[in-house]
Amino acid sequence: MSQQIHLSRRSLLAASAGAVLVPIASGIPQSVFAQKAPARTPMNPPVKLRVGIIAAMFDAVSLIAVEKGYFRAEGLDVEVRAFPGSGDAAQALAIGALDVLASGPNPMIFNSRQRNIDLTIVASAGQHSPGHGSISLVLRRDLVESGRYKTPADIKGMKIASGLAAPSSWFVSELARKHGVSEKSFEIVQLGLPNVVAGMGNKSIDGGCINEPHATQVLKRINGVRVMSMDQFKPNFPNGYLVYAASLTRRNPEAGTRYMVAYLRALRDYRNAFIDGGSGKAELLTILKKYNMEVVSETPMLDFPADAAPSYVGLDELIDWHLRMGNIRAQPDLAALKDDSFRQRALAMLTS
């Protein structure tokens, strides 16, 4: 992970060049602003911001805010940059090529202050509340039906695809360890999603620990079995955090607050459609599909707390694992990584 943080100017150019710029839809009708919110004067001139996405479910709220014009209403000109994976997006945030990123709890965040990188957790980007597990351990169906896999103890000897320093790897490792299987008794391999599908199909790997909406897509394509999801293993564990760079926390905190106002408006739309059983689901599904997030009826929808308060459940266990694995060098100062003022100010602005 240290190679992802110590980046040169050359790396900055490579990270920026590797991003896919996604144009923001224009001509959004005023009816999308029907959601009640106090009138505010937009920032003028508009402030340009760059938000990174990897088309995971924790990106959903920011994308809804883009497409429904909520950022524009606050005077923010938000450019979406799509990255092929979390590592590339994390590098871009760390070197200042992004202003905002939804990210899982990972070494990039935990190591940031020790490496003089000013990143701050400002809100929730979803949590694994019961019934809303957005990371799943999926296995080939033949392994389950043959009895090769009966309990997590049977992970021994398997080859599982996952991000090497991601919460999904911690999930598999801790699940196995709690059933008497050491981390040396199975293998975690890092593969892109197409290779996971191909590998499970040709039986070169036994399964994967995968984020939604991709886990459900894999299950449908290779007829696999979801054996456990994160909400069953560690209820309310954070799926991700909304992370600001110093460009918002220090140089333009007003823009950071305005981003949060738009984010909370979109979060309410998301909850209304996907969590609380209200209206607007079809519209939001269309938005997500535009960004390669194919949500189907079987997809467990990620839960975003209504007030966007971030969860820290199980984070101490994750950090202990990272320390043991050598992914981070020292216990992070979590208090220094948090700033709840943007969320609190935005909530006050929306309810005043």
Short mmCIF file of C-alpha atoms in Angstrom, two decimals:
data_model
loop_
_atom_site.label_atom_id
_atom_site.label_comp_id
_atom_site.label_asym_id
_atom_site.label_seq_id
_atom_site.Cartn_x
_atom_site.Cartn_y
_atom_site.Cartn_z
CA MET A 1 0.00 0.00 0.00
CA SER A 2 2.91 2.36 0.63
CA GLN A 3 3.59 2.42 -3.12
CA GLN A 4 0.10 3.78 -3.65
CA ILE A 5 0.74 6.69 -1.29
CA HIS A 6 4.28 7.78 -2.20
CA LEU A 7 3.45 8.99 -5.69
CA SER A 8 5.43 11.13 -8.07
CA ARG A 9 4.27 13.77 -10.54
CA ARG A 10 4.47 11.05 -13.15
CA SER A 11 2.02 8.94 -11.11
CA LEU A 12 -0.35 11.89 -10.90
CA LEU A 13 -0.41 12.20 -14.68
CA ALA A 14 -0.94 8.46 -15.03
CA ALA A 15 -3.77 8.41 -12.50
CA SER A 16 -5.49 11.34 -14.15
CA ALA A 17 -5.02 9.86 -17.61
CA GLY A 18 -6.40 6.53 -16.45
CA ALA A 19 -9.64 8.04 -15.28
CA VAL A 20 -12.69 8.04 -17.51
CA LEU A 21 -14.40 11.41 -17.47
CA VAL A 22 -18.17 11.00 -17.27
CA PRO A 23 -20.17 13.97 -18.57
CA ILE A 24 -22.89 15.37 -16.36
CA ALA A 25 -26.34 15.33 -17.88
CA SER A 26 -27.66 18.75 -18.84
CA GLY A 27 -31.16 20.08 -19.20
CA ILE A 28 -32.46 18.50 -15.99
CA PRO A 29 -36.05 19.71 -15.49
CA GLN A 30 -36.85 21.86 -12.49
CA SER A 31 -39.29 19.20 -11.28
CA VAL A 32 -36.38 17.21 -9.88
CA PHE A 33 -35.99 19.90 -7.23
CA ALA A 34 -39.48 19.22 -5.90
CA GLN A 35 -37.92 17.66 -2.80
CA LYS A 36 -38.51 20.27 -0.12
CA ALA A 37 -35.37 22.14 0.93
CA PRO A 38 -34.83 25.69 2.16
CA ALA A 39 -33.93 28.15 -0.59
CA ARG A 40 -30.24 29.08 -0.66
CA THR A 41 -28.18 31.24 -2.96
CA PRO A 42 -25.84 29.01 -5.01
CA MET A 43 -22.12 29.65 -4.74
CA ASN A 44 -21.15 32.14 -7.44
CA PRO A 45 -19.05 31.63 -9.43
CA PRO A 46 -19.68 27.86 -9.36
CA VAL A 47 -16.95 25.86 -7.64
CA LYS A 48 -15.42 23.05 -9.70
CA LEU A 49 -15.02 19.76 -7.82
CA ARG A 50 -13.85 16.29 -8.85
CA VAL A 51 -15.47 13.19 -7.37
CA GLY A 52 -14.07 9.74 -8.01
CA ILE A 53 -16.18 6.61 -8.46
CA ILE A 54 -15.52 2.90 -9.01
CA ALA A 55 -19.20 2.02 -9.69
CA ALA A 56 -19.65 0.37 -6.29
CA MET A 57 -22.82 0.86 -4.27
CA PHE A 58 -21.17 3.38 -1.96
CA ASP A 59 -20.96 5.70 -4.99
CA ALA A 60 -24.73 5.72 -5.46
CA VAL A 61 -25.63 8.79 -3.41
CA SER A 62 -23.11 11.13 -5.04
CA LEU A 63 -24.19 9.94 -8.49
CA ILE A 64 -27.84 10.57 -7.69
CA ALA A 65 -26.92 14.07 -6.52
CA VAL A 66 -25.10 14.67 -9.82
CA GLU A 67 -27.90 13.45 -12.04
CA LYS A 68 -30.72 15.14 -10.15
CA GLY A 69 -28.98 18.50 -10.17
CA TYR A 70 -28.53 18.83 -6.42
CA PHE A 71 -24.88 19.86 -6.72
CA ARG A 72 -25.70 22.44 -9.36
CA ALA A 73 -28.36 23.89 -7.07
CA GLU A 74 -25.62 24.56 -4.50
CA GLY A 75 -23.31 26.21 -7.01
CA LEU A 76 -21.02 23.21 -7.48
CA ASP A 77 -19.75 22.11 -10.87
CA VAL A 78 -19.03 18.46 -10.12
CA GLU A 79 -17.00 16.37 -12.54
CA VAL A 80 -17.28 12.59 -12.16
CA ARG A 81 -14.10 10.60 -12.76
CA ALA A 82 -14.56 6.85 -13.07
CA PHE A 83 -11.68 4.57 -12.07
CA PRO A 84 -11.24 0.84 -12.73
CA GLY A 85 -10.66 0.01 -9.07
CA SER A 86 -10.35 1.37 -5.54
CA GLY A 87 -6.55 1.45 -5.66
CA ASP A 88 -6.48 3.81 -8.63
CA ALA A 89 -9.14 6.05 -7.09
CA ALA A 90 -7.31 6.12 -3.74
CA GLN A 91 -4.08 7.16 -5.44
CA ALA A 92 -5.85 10.01 -7.22
CA LEU A 93 -7.38 11.26 -3.96
CA ALA A 94 -4.08 10.99 -2.09
CA ILE A 95 -2.18 13.09 -4.64
CA GLY A 96 -4.85 15.77 -5.04
CA ALA A 97 -6.36 14.68 -8.36
CA LEU A 98 -9.74 14.32 -6.62
CA ASP A 99 -11.61 16.38 -4.05
CA VAL A 100 -14.11 13.74 -2.87
CA LEU A 101 -14.21 9.96 -2.82
CA ALA A 102 -16.46 7.33 -1.31
CA SER A 103 -14.10 4.67 -0.04
CA GLY A 104 -14.19 1.55 2.02
CA PRO A 105 -12.23 1.63 5.31
CA ASN A 106 -8.75 0.86 4.02
CA PRO A 107 -5.02 1.44 4.58
CA MET A 108 -5.07 4.53 2.36
CA ILE A 109 -7.24 6.30 4.95
CA PHE A 110 -5.55 4.80 8.02
CA ASN A 111 -2.03 5.60 6.78
CA SER A 112 -2.82 9.07 5.46
CA ARG A 113 -1.84 11.27 8.39
CA GLN A 114 1.39 9.37 9.02
CA ARG A 115 2.27 10.12 5.38
CA ASN A 116 1.28 13.79 5.63
CA ILE A 117 -1.76 13.28 3.40
CA ASP A 118 -4.72 15.36 4.56
CA LEU A 119 -7.81 13.14 4.12
CA THR A 120 -10.89 13.38 6.35
CA ILE A 121 -13.90 11.14 6.98
CA VAL A 122 -16.97 13.40 6.85
CA ALA A 123 -19.98 11.08 6.47
CA SER A 124 -21.20 7.57 5.92
CA ALA A 125 -21.05 5.96 2.50
CA GLY A 126 -23.19 3.08 3.70
CA GLN A 127 -23.11 0.35 6.31
CA HIS A 128 -23.89 -3.35 6.48
CA SER A 129 -27.03 -3.17 8.61
CA PRO A 130 -28.98 -6.43 8.98
CA GLY A 131 -30.46 -7.44 5.65
CA HIS A 132 -28.27 -4.99 3.76
CA GLY A 133 -24.95 -6.77 3.40
CA SER A 134 -23.15 -5.26 0.43
CA ILE A 135 -20.11 -7.57 0.52
CA SER A 136 -20.72 -11.26 0.01
CA LEU A 137 -18.66 -14.42 0.04
CA VAL A 138 -19.81 -16.37 -3.02
CA LEU A 139 -18.69 -19.88 -3.95
CA ARG A 140 -19.13 -22.18 -6.90
CA ARG A 141 -22.34 -24.15 -6.59
CA ASP A 142 -20.60 -27.50 -7.12
CA LEU A 143 -18.54 -26.95 -3.95
CA VAL A 144 -21.67 -26.48 -1.88
CA GLU A 145 -23.77 -29.19 -3.45
CA SER A 146 -20.94 -31.76 -3.26
CA GLY A 147 -20.39 -31.04 0.43
CA ARG A 148 -16.87 -29.69 -0.13
CA TYR A 149 -18.11 -26.55 1.62
CA LYS A 150 -20.37 -27.00 4.64
CA THR A 151 -19.05 -24.46 7.14
CA PRO A 152 -16.44 -21.67 7.08
CA ALA A 153 -13.90 -24.21 8.31
CA ASP A 154 -14.02 -25.61 4.77
CA ILE A 155 -12.39 -22.45 3.38
CA LYS A 156 -9.16 -24.30 4.11
CA GLY A 157 -7.38 -25.10 0.84
CA MET A 158 -9.56 -22.78 -1.24
CA LYS A 159 -8.59 -19.98 -3.60
CA ILE A 160 -10.76 -16.89 -3.07
CA ALA A 161 -10.70 -13.71 -5.16
CA SER A 162 -10.70 -10.46 -3.19
CA GLY A 163 -8.91 -7.15 -2.83
CA LEU A 164 -5.69 -7.95 -1.00
CA ALA A 165 -6.00 -5.22 1.66
CA ALA A 166 -9.73 -4.65 1.38
CA PRO A 167 -12.43 -5.21 4.03
CA SER A 168 -13.54 -8.18 1.93
CA SER A 169 -10.19 -9.90 2.57
CA TRP A 170 -10.48 -9.19 6.29
CA PHE A 171 -14.00 -10.65 6.19
CA VAL A 172 -12.78 -13.93 4.65
CA SER A 173 -9.67 -14.11 6.82
CA GLU A 174 -11.50 -13.47 10.09
CA LEU A 175 -14.37 -15.77 9.16
CA ALA A 176 -11.89 -18.56 8.49
CA ARG A 177 -9.81 -17.80 11.59
CA LYS A 178 -12.85 -17.95 13.86
CA HIS A 179 -13.45 -21.46 12.51
CA GLY A 180 -9.89 -22.63 13.14
CA VAL A 181 -8.41 -21.94 9.69
CA SER A 182 -5.21 -19.92 9.52
CA GLU A 183 -4.59 -17.32 6.81
CA LYS A 184 -1.82 -19.55 5.44
CA SER A 185 -4.27 -22.40 4.85
CA PHE A 186 -6.07 -20.76 1.93
CA GLU A 187 -5.19 -18.26 -0.79
CA ILE A 188 -6.55 -14.83 -1.57
CA VAL A 189 -5.97 -13.67 -5.13
CA GLN A 190 -6.66 -10.24 -6.62
CA LEU A 191 -8.63 -10.40 -9.86
CA GLY A 192 -10.78 -8.01 -11.85
CA LEU A 193 -14.48 -8.77 -11.96
CA PRO A 194 -14.45 -10.34 -15.47
CA ASN A 195 -11.65 -12.66 -14.34
CA VAL A 196 -13.61 -13.65 -11.23
CA VAL A 197 -16.53 -14.70 -13.42
CA ALA A 198 -14.22 -16.58 -15.78
CA GLY A 199 -12.23 -18.15 -12.95
CA MET A 200 -15.29 -19.46 -11.14
CA GLY A 201 -16.67 -20.68 -14.45
CA ASN A 202 -13.56 -22.69 -15.35
CA LYS A 203 -12.95 -23.70 -11.71
CA SER A 204 -9.53 -22.08 -11.45
CA ILE A 205 -10.79 -20.28 -8.33
CA ASP A 206 -13.30 -21.47 -5.77
CA GLY A 207 -15.11 -18.23 -5.10
CA GLY A 208 -14.83 -14.54 -4.37
CA CYS A 209 -15.63 -11.98 -1.73
CA ILE A 210 -17.32 -9.32 -3.83
CA ASN A 211 -19.06 -5.95 -3.47
CA GLU A 212 -22.56 -5.28 -4.70
CA PRO A 213 -24.01 -4.86 -7.21
CA HIS A 214 -21.33 -7.08 -8.74
CA ALA A 215 -21.76 -10.02 -6.32
CA THR A 216 -25.34 -10.57 -7.48
CA GLN A 217 -24.25 -10.28 -11.12
CA VAL A 218 -21.61 -12.96 -10.56
CA LEU A 219 -24.14 -15.24 -8.88
CA LYS A 220 -26.51 -14.93 -11.81
CA ARG A 221 -23.84 -15.46 -14.45
CA ILE A 222 -22.15 -18.53 -12.99
CA ASN A 223 -25.02 -19.91 -10.87
CA GLY A 224 -23.02 -19.57 -7.68
CA VAL A 225 -24.06 -19.59 -4.02
CA ARG A 226 -23.93 -16.70 -1.57
CA VAL A 227 -22.71 -18.39 1.61
CA MET A 228 -22.45 -15.34 3.88
CA SER A 229 -22.64 -11.57 3.66
CA MET A 230 -20.97 -8.93 5.79
CA ASP A 231 -24.14 -7.98 7.68
CA GLN A 232 -24.30 -11.55 9.01
CA PHE A 233 -20.64 -11.55 10.00
CA LYS A 234 -20.35 -8.04 11.47
CA PRO A 235 -23.72 -6.20 11.60
CA ASN A 236 -23.45 -2.44 10.96
CA PHE A 237 -19.82 -2.64 9.86
CA PRO A 238 -19.09 0.40 7.64
CA ASN A 239 -19.24 -0.30 3.95
CA GLY A 240 -17.61 3.02 3.22
CA TYR A 241 -16.97 6.61 4.15
CA LEU A 242 -17.33 9.87 2.29
CA VAL A 243 -13.81 11.28 2.34
CA TYR A 244 -12.79 14.87 1.64
CA ALA A 245 -9.39 16.08 0.53
CA ALA A 246 -7.84 19.24 1.99
CA SER A 247 -9.25 21.22 -0.95
CA LEU A 248 -12.61 21.04 0.86
CA THR A 249 -11.74 20.70 4.54
CA ARG A 250 -9.16 23.49 4.59
CA ARG A 251 -9.19 25.57 1.41
CA ASN A 252 -12.93 25.76 0.71
CA PRO A 253 -15.01 24.46 3.64
CA GLU A 254 -18.11 26.25 2.32
CA ALA A 255 -17.95 24.09 -0.81
CA GLY A 256 -17.50 21.08 1.47
CA THR A 257 -20.69 22.01 3.33
CA ARG A 258 -22.60 22.58 0.10
CA TYR A 259 -21.44 19.18 -1.21
CA MET A 260 -22.84 17.63 1.95
CA VAL A 261 -26.20 19.40 1.54
CA ALA A 262 -26.59 17.93 -1.95
CA TYR A 263 -25.36 14.55 -0.73
CA LEU A 264 -27.98 14.45 2.04
CA ARG A 265 -30.75 15.38 -0.38
CA ALA A 266 -29.74 12.51 -2.66
CA LEU A 267 -29.40 10.19 0.32
CA ARG A 268 -33.03 10.86 1.21
CA ASP A 269 -34.05 9.98 -2.34
CA TYR A 270 -32.05 6.76 -2.12
CA ARG A 271 -33.60 5.77 1.20
CA ASN A 272 -37.09 6.61 0.03
CA ALA A 273 -36.72 4.42 -3.06
CA PHE A 274 -34.63 1.50 -1.81
CA ILE A 275 -34.88 1.30 1.98
CA ASP A 276 -38.24 2.74 3.02
CA GLY A 277 -40.29 1.43 0.11
CA GLY A 278 -41.33 4.79 -1.29
CA SER A 279 -41.40 6.14 -4.83
CA GLY A 280 -38.72 7.00 -7.34
CA LYS A 281 -37.07 3.59 -7.62
CA ALA A 282 -37.27 3.35 -11.41
CA GLU A 283 -35.65 6.76 -11.87
CA LEU A 284 -32.76 5.93 -9.55
CA LEU A 285 -32.21 2.52 -11.15
CA THR A 286 -31.84 4.29 -14.49
CA ILE A 287 -29.27 6.66 -12.99
CA LEU A 288 -27.23 3.82 -11.49
CA LYS A 289 -27.35 1.79 -14.68
CA LYS A 290 -25.84 4.75 -16.55
CA TYR A 291 -22.75 4.30 -14.40
CA ASN A 292 -22.51 0.53 -14.91
CA MET A 293 -24.30 -0.29 -11.66
CA GLU A 294 -26.79 -2.97 -12.67
CA VAL A 295 -29.22 -3.42 -9.78
CA VAL A 296 -31.74 -6.26 -9.99
CA SER A 297 -34.46 -7.46 -7.65
CA GLU A 298 -32.08 -9.91 -5.95
CA THR A 299 -29.46 -7.25 -5.17
CA PRO A 300 -29.18 -6.51 -1.43
CA MET A 301 -29.36 -2.72 -1.28
CA LEU A 302 -26.73 -0.96 0.77
CA ASP A 303 -28.13 0.92 3.76
CA PHE A 304 -27.23 4.59 4.14
CA PRO A 305 -28.18 5.94 7.60
CA ALA A 306 -30.80 8.65 7.26
CA ASP A 307 -28.53 11.27 8.85
CA ALA A 308 -25.37 9.98 7.09
CA ALA A 309 -23.68 9.36 10.46
CA PRO A 310 -20.67 7.09 9.84
CA SER A 311 -20.41 3.74 11.60
CA TYR A 312 -17.21 2.61 13.29
CA VAL A 313 -18.50 -0.81 14.36
CA GLY A 314 -15.75 -3.42 14.05
CA LEU A 315 -13.18 -0.90 12.87
CA ASP A 316 -10.81 -1.76 15.74
CA GLU A 317 -10.82 -5.40 14.61
CA LEU A 318 -10.13 -4.39 11.01
CA ILE A 319 -7.24 -2.15 12.12
CA ASP A 320 -5.76 -4.94 14.25
CA TRP A 321 -5.84 -7.21 11.18
CA HIS A 322 -4.13 -4.58 9.03
CA LEU A 323 -1.42 -4.18 11.65
CA ARG A 324 -0.92 -7.93 11.82
CA MET A 325 -0.74 -8.19 8.03
CA GLY A 326 1.68 -5.25 7.75
CA ASN A 327 -0.74 -3.17 5.67
CA ILE A 328 -0.42 -0.27 8.11
CA ARG A 329 2.60 0.56 10.25
CA ALA A 330 1.03 2.18 13.29
CA GLN A 331 -2.28 2.52 15.09
CA PRO A 332 -4.12 5.36 13.32
CA ASP A 333 -5.40 8.36 15.23
CA LEU A 334 -9.07 7.95 14.33
CA ALA A 335 -10.07 11.18 16.06
CA ALA A 336 -7.76 13.12 13.74
CA LEU A 337 -9.32 11.44 10.70
CA LYS A 338 -12.89 12.52 11.50
CA ASP A 339 -14.67 15.83 11.02
CA ASP A 340 -18.40 15.76 11.69
CA SER A 341 -18.91 19.49 11.27
CA PHE A 342 -19.78 19.35 7.56
CA ARG A 343 -22.54 16.83 8.16
CA GLN A 344 -23.91 18.74 11.14
CA ARG A 345 -23.95 22.06 9.28
CA ALA A 346 -25.66 20.49 6.28
CA LEU A 347 -28.32 18.86 8.44
CA ALA A 348 -29.01 22.21 10.09
CA MET A 349 -29.28 23.91 6.69
CA LEU A 350 -31.79 21.32 5.48
CA THR A 351 -33.99 21.48 8.59
CA SER A 352 -33.87 25.19 9.44
#
